[in-house]
Short mmCIF file of C-alpha atoms and ligand atoms in Angstrom, two decimals:
data_model
loop_
_atom_site.label_atom_id
_atom_site.label_comp_id
_atom_site.label_asym_id
_atom_site.label_seq_id
_atom_site.Cartn_x
_atom_site.Cartn_y
_atom_site.Cartn_z
CA MET A 249 61.36 183.18 141.52
CA HIS A 250 64.30 181.00 140.49
CA PRO A 251 66.07 182.76 137.59
CA GLU A 252 65.59 179.84 135.15
CA LEU A 253 61.86 179.77 135.94
CA ALA A 254 61.62 183.53 135.55
CA ALA A 255 63.48 183.40 132.22
CA ASP A 256 61.25 180.59 130.90
CA LEU A 257 58.16 182.52 131.97
CA ALA A 258 59.43 185.59 130.18
CA HIS A 259 60.01 183.58 126.97
CA LEU A 260 57.08 181.20 127.25
CA PRO A 261 55.52 181.79 123.80
CA ALA A 262 58.85 181.26 122.00
CA LEU A 263 59.65 178.19 124.07
CA LEU A 264 56.26 176.64 123.39
CA GLU A 265 56.80 177.38 119.71
CA GLU A 266 60.11 175.52 119.88
CA THR A 267 58.42 172.61 121.66
CA ARG A 268 55.76 172.58 118.94
CA ARG A 269 58.48 172.42 116.27
CA GLN A 270 60.09 169.45 118.00
CA ALA A 271 56.70 167.71 118.22
CA VAL A 272 55.97 168.36 114.56
CA ALA A 273 59.36 166.96 113.55
CA PHE A 274 58.75 163.85 115.63
CA LEU A 275 55.35 163.31 114.04
CA ALA A 276 56.75 163.92 110.55
CA GLY A 277 59.24 161.08 111.05
CA LEU A 278 56.74 158.70 112.60
CA ALA A 279 56.10 156.57 109.55
CA ASP A 280 59.79 156.16 108.73
CA ARG A 281 61.70 155.85 111.98
CA PRO A 282 62.39 152.26 113.13
CA VAL A 283 59.08 151.18 114.62
CA VAL A 284 60.91 149.93 117.71
CA PRO A 285 64.54 151.10 117.77
CA ARG A 286 66.96 148.44 118.96
CA HIS A 287 68.27 150.09 122.12
CA PRO A 288 67.53 147.50 124.77
CA ASP A 289 69.51 149.24 127.49
CA PRO A 290 69.08 152.74 128.90
CA PRO A 291 71.79 155.21 127.85
CA ALA A 292 74.82 154.90 130.11
CA PRO A 293 75.80 156.42 132.35
CA ALA A 294 72.54 157.50 134.00
CA GLN A 295 72.75 161.22 134.60
CA PRO A 296 72.62 162.65 138.11
CA LEU A 297 69.93 165.11 139.17
CA PRO A 298 71.13 168.55 138.09
CA GLU A 299 71.70 170.90 140.98
CA GLU A 300 71.36 173.90 138.70
CA GLY A 301 69.04 173.48 135.77
CA GLU A 302 69.56 175.24 132.46
CA GLY A 303 65.95 175.95 131.62
CA LEU A 304 63.46 174.54 129.16
CA ARG A 305 65.47 175.10 125.97
CA ALA A 306 68.35 172.99 127.29
CA ALA A 307 65.92 170.33 128.55
CA LEU A 308 64.35 170.15 125.09
CA ALA A 309 67.75 169.70 123.50
CA ALA A 310 68.78 167.03 126.00
CA PHE A 311 65.54 165.10 125.50
CA GLY A 312 65.91 165.40 121.73
CA GLU A 313 69.42 163.97 121.83
CA ARG A 314 69.30 161.42 124.58
CA TRP A 315 65.78 160.02 124.72
CA GLN A 316 63.67 160.93 121.72
CA PRO A 317 65.68 158.77 119.28
CA ARG A 318 65.05 155.78 121.52
CA LEU A 319 61.29 156.20 121.55
CA SER A 320 59.24 153.84 119.45
CA ALA A 321 56.84 154.87 116.73
CA GLY A 322 54.07 153.68 119.06
CA ALA A 323 51.83 156.40 117.67
CA GLY A 324 52.62 155.39 114.10
CA PRO A 325 50.92 153.23 111.49
CA ARG A 326 52.87 149.95 111.82
CA TYR A 327 53.06 149.52 115.57
CA PHE A 328 50.89 146.39 115.67
CA GLY A 329 51.97 145.17 119.11
CA PHE A 330 49.52 144.66 122.00
CA VAL A 331 46.44 146.68 121.02
CA THR A 332 47.80 150.16 120.47
CA GLY A 333 46.04 153.25 119.21
CA GLY A 334 47.60 156.52 118.13
CA ALA A 335 46.36 160.03 118.66
CA THR A 336 44.16 161.70 116.04
CA PRO A 337 45.09 165.34 115.33
CA ALA A 338 42.12 166.56 117.37
CA ALA A 339 42.86 164.16 120.24
CA LEU A 340 46.46 165.38 120.35
CA ALA A 341 45.31 169.00 120.41
CA GLY A 342 42.83 168.17 123.16
CA ASP A 343 45.58 166.52 125.16
CA TRP A 344 47.87 169.55 124.80
CA LEU A 345 45.05 171.76 126.02
CA THR A 346 44.39 169.39 128.92
CA SER A 347 47.88 170.09 130.24
CA THR A 348 47.57 173.76 129.36
CA ALA A 349 44.43 174.23 131.44
CA ASP A 350 45.72 171.83 134.14
CA GLN A 351 42.30 171.29 135.71
CA ASN A 352 41.61 168.98 138.60
CA SER A 353 38.12 168.13 137.47
CA ASN A 354 36.71 166.21 140.39
CA SER A 355 34.26 168.36 142.31
CA SER A 356 31.27 170.64 141.93
CA LEU A 357 33.17 173.36 143.81
CA ASP A 358 34.87 173.95 140.43
CA PRO A 359 32.48 172.14 138.11
CA ALA A 360 33.31 172.82 134.44
CA GLY A 361 35.57 169.79 134.06
CA GLN A 362 32.91 167.47 135.46
CA HIS A 363 30.35 168.92 133.10
CA LEU A 364 32.66 168.42 130.12
CA GLU A 365 33.26 164.82 131.20
CA ALA A 366 29.50 164.25 131.47
CA GLU A 367 28.95 165.56 127.94
CA THR A 368 31.74 163.33 126.62
CA VAL A 369 30.41 160.27 128.44
CA GLY A 370 27.02 160.94 126.83
CA TRP A 371 28.63 160.92 123.38
CA LEU A 372 30.50 157.69 124.15
CA ARG A 373 27.35 156.02 125.43
CA ASP A 374 25.72 156.91 122.13
CA LEU A 375 28.72 155.69 120.14
CA PHE A 376 28.58 152.25 121.74
CA GLY A 377 24.78 151.96 121.69
CA LEU A 378 24.38 152.10 125.46
CA SER A 379 21.18 153.49 126.95
CA PRO A 380 21.00 156.23 129.59
CA VAL A 381 20.70 153.62 132.37
CA HIS A 382 24.50 153.49 132.11
CA ASP A 383 26.51 156.17 133.86
CA GLY A 384 30.12 156.50 132.82
CA THR A 385 33.34 157.65 134.42
CA PHE A 386 36.78 158.26 132.90
CA VAL A 387 39.70 156.24 134.26
CA SER A 388 43.27 155.69 133.15
CA GLY A 389 42.88 152.48 131.15
CA ALA A 390 40.96 149.25 130.73
CA THR A 391 42.74 147.64 133.68
CA MET A 392 41.41 150.40 135.89
CA SER A 393 38.01 150.19 134.21
CA ASN A 394 37.85 146.45 134.91
CA THR A 395 38.99 147.10 138.48
CA VAL A 396 36.27 149.69 139.07
CA GLY A 397 33.62 147.47 137.44
CA LEU A 398 34.63 144.52 139.61
CA ALA A 399 34.73 146.74 142.71
CA ILE A 400 31.08 147.62 142.03
CA ALA A 401 30.37 143.91 141.49
CA ARG A 402 31.99 143.20 144.86
CA GLU A 403 29.69 145.74 146.51
CA TRP A 404 26.71 144.16 144.74
CA LEU A 405 27.66 140.73 146.11
CA GLY A 406 27.57 142.33 149.55
CA GLU A 407 24.11 143.72 148.84
CA ARG A 408 22.87 140.24 147.85
CA LEU A 409 24.42 138.61 150.90
CA GLY A 410 23.39 141.33 153.35
CA VAL A 411 26.91 142.53 154.19
CA ASP A 412 28.50 145.93 153.73
CA VAL A 413 31.78 145.37 151.89
CA ALA A 414 32.76 149.05 151.79
CA GLU A 415 32.61 149.17 155.59
CA ASP A 416 33.54 145.63 156.61
CA GLY A 417 35.92 144.54 153.87
CA ALA A 418 35.96 141.81 151.25
CA ALA A 419 36.48 139.09 153.87
CA ALA A 420 32.83 139.55 154.88
CA LEU A 421 31.84 137.96 151.56
CA GLY A 422 33.49 134.59 152.13
CA ARG A 423 34.37 132.75 148.94
CA VAL A 424 33.68 134.72 145.78
CA ARG A 425 33.37 133.15 142.32
CA VAL A 426 34.17 135.07 139.18
CA LEU A 427 33.37 133.06 136.04
CA SER A 428 34.84 133.85 132.64
CA GLY A 429 35.76 132.13 129.37
CA SER A 430 38.92 133.91 128.15
CA ALA A 431 39.45 136.66 130.69
CA HIS A 432 42.12 139.29 130.00
CA SER A 433 45.08 139.19 132.40
CA SER A 434 43.94 142.49 133.93
CA VAL A 435 40.94 140.73 135.48
CA SER A 436 43.19 138.61 137.70
CA LYS A 437 45.14 141.70 138.63
CA ALA A 438 41.92 143.50 139.54
CA LEU A 439 40.81 140.58 141.71
CA SER A 440 44.12 140.69 143.55
CA VAL A 441 43.84 144.46 144.09
CA LEU A 442 40.25 144.10 145.31
CA GLY A 443 41.08 141.52 147.97
CA LEU A 444 39.01 138.87 146.22
CA GLY A 445 42.12 137.02 145.14
CA ARG A 446 43.28 135.76 141.78
CA ARG A 447 41.90 132.31 142.64
CA ALA A 448 38.38 133.73 142.64
CA LEU A 449 38.59 133.56 138.85
CA THR A 450 37.25 130.28 137.48
CA ALA A 451 37.89 129.57 133.82
CA VAL A 452 34.76 128.34 132.05
CA PRO A 453 35.24 126.17 128.94
CA THR A 454 35.12 127.95 125.61
CA LEU A 455 33.50 126.77 122.39
CA PRO A 456 35.62 124.28 120.40
CA GLY A 457 38.47 126.07 118.63
CA ARG A 458 37.28 129.42 119.93
CA GLU A 459 37.96 131.94 122.70
CA ALA A 460 34.24 132.66 123.17
CA VAL A 461 32.70 131.13 126.26
CA ASP A 462 30.49 128.05 125.94
CA VAL A 463 27.23 129.46 127.33
CA ALA A 464 25.91 126.01 128.26
CA ALA A 465 29.10 125.37 130.27
CA LEU A 466 28.70 128.78 131.90
CA GLU A 467 25.16 127.88 132.89
CA ARG A 468 26.40 124.63 134.44
CA ALA A 469 29.07 126.53 136.38
CA LEU A 470 26.45 128.98 137.62
CA ALA A 471 24.19 126.13 138.70
CA GLU A 472 27.05 124.51 140.63
CA ALA A 473 28.05 127.74 142.37
CA GLU A 474 26.31 128.40 145.62
CA GLY A 475 25.01 131.91 145.90
CA PRO A 476 25.49 134.98 143.73
CA CYS A 477 28.45 135.14 141.34
CA VAL A 478 30.22 137.55 139.04
CA VAL A 479 30.47 136.77 135.33
CA VAL A 480 33.08 138.53 133.23
CA ALA A 481 32.02 138.34 129.60
CA ASN A 482 34.60 139.11 126.96
CA ALA A 483 33.81 141.24 123.95
CA GLY A 484 37.00 141.14 121.90
CA THR A 485 39.75 138.80 123.12
CA VAL A 486 43.31 139.90 122.45
CA ASN A 487 44.45 136.84 120.47
CA THR A 488 41.61 136.30 118.03
CA VAL A 489 39.08 139.06 118.83
CA ASP A 490 36.42 136.56 119.75
CA PHE A 491 33.16 137.67 121.35
CA ASP A 492 31.04 135.97 123.97
CA ASP A 493 27.32 135.85 123.17
CA LEU A 494 26.35 138.74 125.43
CA SER A 495 22.58 138.44 124.94
CA ALA A 496 22.60 134.71 125.73
CA ILE A 497 24.73 135.30 128.83
CA ALA A 498 22.48 138.13 130.01
CA ALA A 499 19.45 135.86 129.54
CA LEU A 500 20.91 133.42 132.10
CA ARG A 501 20.02 135.98 134.74
CA ASP A 502 16.43 134.76 134.54
CA ARG A 503 17.58 131.58 136.27
CA HIS A 504 20.83 132.54 138.02
CA ASP A 505 21.93 135.36 140.25
CA PHE A 506 25.05 137.12 138.94
CA TRP A 507 26.59 140.48 138.15
CA LEU A 508 27.48 140.78 134.48
CA HIS A 509 30.67 142.71 133.76
CA VAL A 510 31.69 143.00 130.11
CA ASP A 511 35.31 143.62 129.16
CA ALA A 512 34.83 145.35 125.81
CA ALA A 513 38.17 147.17 125.97
CA PHE A 514 38.47 147.44 122.21
CA GLY A 515 35.67 145.13 121.04
CA ALA A 516 33.06 147.79 121.88
CA PHE A 517 34.17 149.60 118.72
CA ALA A 518 32.46 146.86 116.66
CA ALA A 519 29.28 148.78 117.53
CA LEU A 520 30.37 151.59 115.19
CA VAL A 521 30.11 149.47 112.05
CA PRO A 522 26.72 147.99 111.09
CA GLU A 523 28.39 144.89 109.62
CA HIS A 524 30.04 144.09 112.97
CA ALA A 525 27.61 145.59 115.48
CA GLY A 526 25.97 142.21 116.07
CA LEU A 527 29.15 141.10 117.85
CA VAL A 528 28.29 143.38 120.77
CA ALA A 529 24.51 142.98 120.69
CA GLY A 530 23.36 142.87 124.30
CA LEU A 531 26.17 145.09 125.62
CA ASP A 532 23.58 147.40 127.15
CA LEU A 533 22.30 144.52 129.30
CA ALA A 534 25.55 144.43 131.29
CA ASP A 535 25.75 145.74 134.83
CA SER A 536 29.19 147.18 134.15
CA VAL A 537 31.22 147.68 130.97
CA CYS A 538 34.90 148.40 130.37
CA VAL A 539 35.94 150.33 127.24
CA ASP A 540 39.47 151.53 126.51
CA LEU A 541 39.84 154.83 124.70
CA HIS A 542 43.62 154.92 124.20
CA LYS A 543 43.23 151.93 121.89
CA TRP A 544 40.63 152.27 119.16
CA LEU A 545 39.34 155.77 119.89
CA ASN A 546 42.92 156.96 119.21
CA VAL A 547 43.29 159.36 122.10
CA PRO A 548 46.73 159.53 123.77
CA TYR A 549 47.50 157.48 126.86
CA ASP A 550 45.97 157.23 129.32
CA SER A 551 42.23 157.01 128.90
CA ALA A 552 39.35 154.59 129.31
CA VAL A 553 35.76 154.70 130.46
CA GLN A 554 33.82 152.60 132.90
CA PHE A 555 30.05 152.31 132.50
CA THR A 556 27.66 150.96 135.09
CA ARG A 557 23.96 150.77 135.89
CA ARG A 558 24.68 151.01 139.62
CA ARG A 559 26.26 154.37 140.26
CA ASP A 560 24.85 154.16 143.81
CA LEU A 561 27.08 151.17 144.55
CA GLN A 562 30.02 152.80 142.76
CA ALA A 563 29.74 155.80 145.07
CA LYS A 564 29.49 153.49 148.07
CA VAL A 565 32.85 151.93 147.15
CA PHE A 566 34.75 155.09 146.21
CA ARG A 567 33.12 157.67 148.53
CA ASN A 568 35.74 160.12 149.73
CA ALA A 569 34.18 161.82 152.72
CA ALA A 570 35.87 165.06 153.77
CA ALA A 571 34.57 168.15 155.51
CA TYR A 572 35.05 170.38 152.48
CA LEU A 573 33.47 168.04 149.94
CA GLY A 574 29.84 168.01 151.14
CA PRO A 575 27.23 165.25 150.83
CA LEU A 576 27.13 162.83 147.89
CA GLY A 577 23.64 163.71 146.62
CA GLU A 578 22.05 162.19 143.53
CA HIS A 579 24.95 163.08 141.20
CA PRO A 580 28.11 162.41 143.18
CA ASP A 581 31.22 164.37 142.27
CA LEU A 582 33.94 162.46 140.42
CA VAL A 583 36.04 162.38 143.57
CA HIS A 584 33.52 159.81 144.88
CA LEU A 585 33.52 157.54 141.83
CA THR A 586 36.97 156.15 141.07
CA PRO A 587 40.16 155.17 142.92
CA GLU A 588 41.59 158.57 142.01
CA ASN A 589 40.78 161.74 143.87
CA SER A 590 42.70 164.31 141.86
CA HIS A 591 42.98 163.65 138.16
CA ARG A 592 43.55 165.52 134.94
CA LEU A 593 40.73 166.58 132.64
CA ARG A 594 41.17 163.26 130.85
CA ALA A 595 37.91 163.56 128.93
CA LEU A 596 39.08 166.50 126.85
CA ALA A 597 41.08 164.53 124.26
CA ALA A 598 38.08 162.24 123.68
CA TRP A 599 35.79 165.28 123.49
CA PHE A 600 38.01 166.83 120.81
CA THR A 601 38.26 163.77 118.59
CA LEU A 602 34.52 163.05 118.83
CA ARG A 603 33.70 166.71 118.12
CA ALA A 604 36.14 166.86 115.22
CA TYR A 605 35.36 163.59 113.41
CA GLY A 606 32.04 162.43 114.80
CA ARG A 607 30.62 158.96 114.58
CA ALA A 608 31.35 158.67 110.86
CA GLY A 609 35.02 159.61 111.23
CA HIS A 610 35.55 157.07 113.95
CA ARG A 611 33.58 154.43 112.05
CA GLU A 612 35.95 154.96 109.11
CA ILE A 613 38.96 154.32 111.38
CA VAL A 614 37.44 151.06 112.62
CA GLU A 615 36.52 149.94 109.09
CA ARG A 616 39.97 150.72 107.71
CA CYS A 617 41.64 148.80 110.56
CA VAL A 618 39.45 145.76 109.90
CA THR A 619 40.17 145.95 106.16
CA GLY A 620 43.89 146.20 106.90
CA ALA A 621 43.84 143.23 109.27
CA ARG A 622 41.98 141.11 106.75
CA ALA A 623 44.45 142.05 104.02
CA LEU A 624 47.44 141.19 106.21
CA GLY A 625 45.70 137.93 107.18
CA GLU A 626 45.36 137.04 103.49
CA ALA A 627 49.00 137.95 102.86
CA VAL A 628 50.15 135.77 105.78
CA ASP A 629 48.00 132.93 104.52
CA ALA A 630 49.60 133.26 101.09
CA THR A 631 53.16 133.36 102.46
CA ASP A 632 55.11 130.10 102.38
CA GLY A 633 56.42 129.44 105.84
CA LEU A 634 53.66 131.29 107.72
CA ARG A 635 50.41 129.90 109.03
CA LEU A 636 47.32 131.75 110.23
CA LEU A 637 46.14 130.36 113.56
CA ALA A 638 42.64 131.80 113.50
CA PRO A 639 40.39 133.55 111.02
CA VAL A 640 40.75 137.34 111.15
CA ARG A 641 37.48 138.10 112.94
CA LEU A 642 38.03 141.82 113.30
CA ASN A 643 41.35 143.63 113.77
CA VAL A 644 43.96 141.09 114.93
CA VAL A 645 46.04 138.70 112.84
CA CYS A 646 47.28 135.75 114.89
CA PHE A 647 49.81 133.55 113.11
CA THR A 648 52.88 131.41 113.50
CA LEU A 649 55.71 129.78 111.55
CA ALA A 650 54.68 126.75 109.54
CA GLU A 651 57.87 124.94 110.52
CA ASP A 652 59.41 124.70 113.95
CA PRO A 653 57.33 127.51 115.54
CA THR A 654 59.36 127.88 118.71
CA PRO A 655 59.13 131.08 120.77
CA GLU A 656 62.81 131.71 119.90
CA ARG A 657 62.26 131.50 116.16
CA LEU A 658 59.17 133.67 116.41
CA ALA A 659 61.13 136.22 118.45
CA ALA A 660 63.80 136.19 115.74
CA LEU A 661 61.12 136.77 113.12
CA ALA A 662 59.65 139.69 115.09
CA ALA A 663 63.13 141.18 115.60
CA GLU A 664 63.90 140.82 111.91
CA VAL A 665 60.89 142.97 110.96
CA SER A 666 60.98 145.37 113.92
CA ASP A 667 62.32 148.34 111.95
CA GLU A 668 59.31 148.00 109.67
CA ALA A 669 56.56 146.65 111.90
CA PHE A 670 56.15 145.82 115.58
CA LEU A 671 54.43 142.53 116.45
CA THR A 672 54.09 140.97 119.90
CA PRO A 673 54.31 137.32 120.96
CA THR A 674 51.50 135.26 122.40
CA ARG A 675 50.36 131.68 122.84
CA TYR A 676 47.20 130.53 121.18
CA GLY A 677 45.76 127.02 121.20
CA GLY A 678 48.96 125.74 122.82
CA GLN A 679 51.07 127.27 120.02
CA ALA A 680 53.65 130.02 120.25
CA ALA A 681 52.44 132.77 117.94
CA LEU A 682 52.71 136.40 116.90
CA ARG A 683 49.93 138.97 116.78
CA ALA A 684 49.42 142.04 114.66
CA ALA A 685 46.66 144.25 116.07
CA PHE A 686 45.24 147.08 113.96
CA SER A 687 43.93 150.05 115.92
CA ASN A 688 45.83 153.10 114.66
CA TRP A 689 44.06 155.77 112.59
CA ARG A 690 47.16 156.27 110.40
CA THR A 691 47.41 152.70 109.07
CA THR A 692 46.78 152.41 105.32
CA ASP A 693 46.94 149.74 102.59
CA ALA A 694 50.53 150.76 101.91
CA ASP A 695 51.44 149.93 105.53
CA VAL A 696 49.86 146.51 105.15
CA ARG A 697 51.87 145.84 101.98
CA ARG A 698 55.06 147.05 103.63
CA THR A 699 54.45 144.75 106.60
CA ALA A 700 53.62 141.75 104.39
CA THR A 701 56.80 142.32 102.37
CA ALA A 702 58.92 142.57 105.52
CA LEU A 703 57.41 139.37 106.88
CA SER A 704 57.92 137.30 103.75
CA GLY A 705 61.51 138.54 103.45
CA ALA A 706 62.17 137.67 107.10
CA VAL A 707 60.67 134.19 106.74
CA ARG A 708 62.95 133.45 103.78
CA LYS A 709 65.94 134.69 105.76
CA LEU A 710 64.97 132.51 108.71
CA ALA A 711 64.46 129.35 106.65
CA PRO A 712 66.46 126.45 108.12
CA ASN A 713 68.43 125.73 104.89
C1 PLP B 279 44.09 146.23 126.65
C2 PLP B 279 43.08 145.43 127.35
C3 PLP B 279 42.91 145.50 128.73
C4 PLP B 279 43.83 146.31 129.62
O1 PLP B 279 43.92 147.60 129.17
P1 PLP B 279 44.98 148.69 129.65
O2 PLP B 279 44.50 149.88 128.91
O3 PLP B 279 46.31 148.19 129.21
O4 PLP B 279 44.87 148.83 131.11
C5 PLP B 279 41.88 144.77 129.29
N1 PLP B 279 41.09 143.99 128.54
C6 PLP B 279 41.24 143.87 127.21
C7 PLP B 279 40.33 142.97 126.44
C8 PLP B 279 42.23 144.59 126.57
O5 PLP B 279 42.39 144.48 125.24
#
């Protein structure tokens, strides 16, 4: 054994203790470090690959000096960019133990990991009000979940048209139509990956002043399409957290032939709170559902789940035949269900946080995020120089400058507050805008006040006079 490896093995408990101390110090500073430090460039000069390493202790020190100070407080309470969750204490512990056990949980030859994933999927199904007709699989994120859902949809189109896509390829389908109101960008990416092409996506008009699809317009588009289609319904859009009417869309299947995929990446969490659960009524009627877990469940990156009623088609797409893997059977191993063959025991962090805090604990996180978003929305509305662009429907505040809202001025505003709060740019209703998305378990009223104060100070500083 290489001497550095042998030395680290000999001192493993002390080294892990030191790593733990560094982690604890990082977490302790999370609320107070600049939310996004202003180090746009990597540290120069880039270091060459060491020929001789110096062991874990030296690597810890080098990381602590060179890289850790540049990391954002992405796990902290005022990182409102994109839709970003943190890691609950139990999720973090589960993630540490995932690496500790280092399982490749994909086959019944070594089944415990698969069984743990199945238990976790059952809990998630319950959490989101899905019935047992939905099977679930862990994947790395909502983009992958959408990709897997649309891959199953692609196979279903083949079934309807009497062609075998898994064997003969997507070209056998001819032109494919994917209809959606306000699809997330990852849907186009998925269509490109799947050989259906980004142009397969047809935007359907939304309701006036909304991001929710106009169901009557969707029905017209379905009537005009020849043959079976795919509909991507959106449950929680990233700009204004708008929801398509899932029950009404599902009801169109009485008259039209389509696969219903629902992108509920973070919107599915509305199901946890009785006051908001109506927003995702009908979710169970979908053929496939995407839910992200590294957003509002607050497990570390990377984690999402993909639900579907047609596990048979899923296994047809992702079947990984090999002599040592055996037949698929009624409950195919995970190796036959996603683009990945080997993968980490990703379910464990979700298992830990659900076991530790239960439905009520996670409901409280969702409720507090919604309360925080509403409070920031009210503060923005009350701030001279800022203008809300949409009502705060759930957990995102979408706003702009009242005067001269150019992307440059909005970028300057975001930069001005970036030590205190991280906001990301968007366009909404033809306007350049900023978004603040609430999905971190640490965010409190005090964080909202701090963010509102930073914003109003920055607006005054930016004023043209
Ligand atoms: C975040 C998000 C995605 C993509 O998720 P990743 O986890 O970044 O892959 C897809 N759809 C919606 C609605 C999202 O919010």
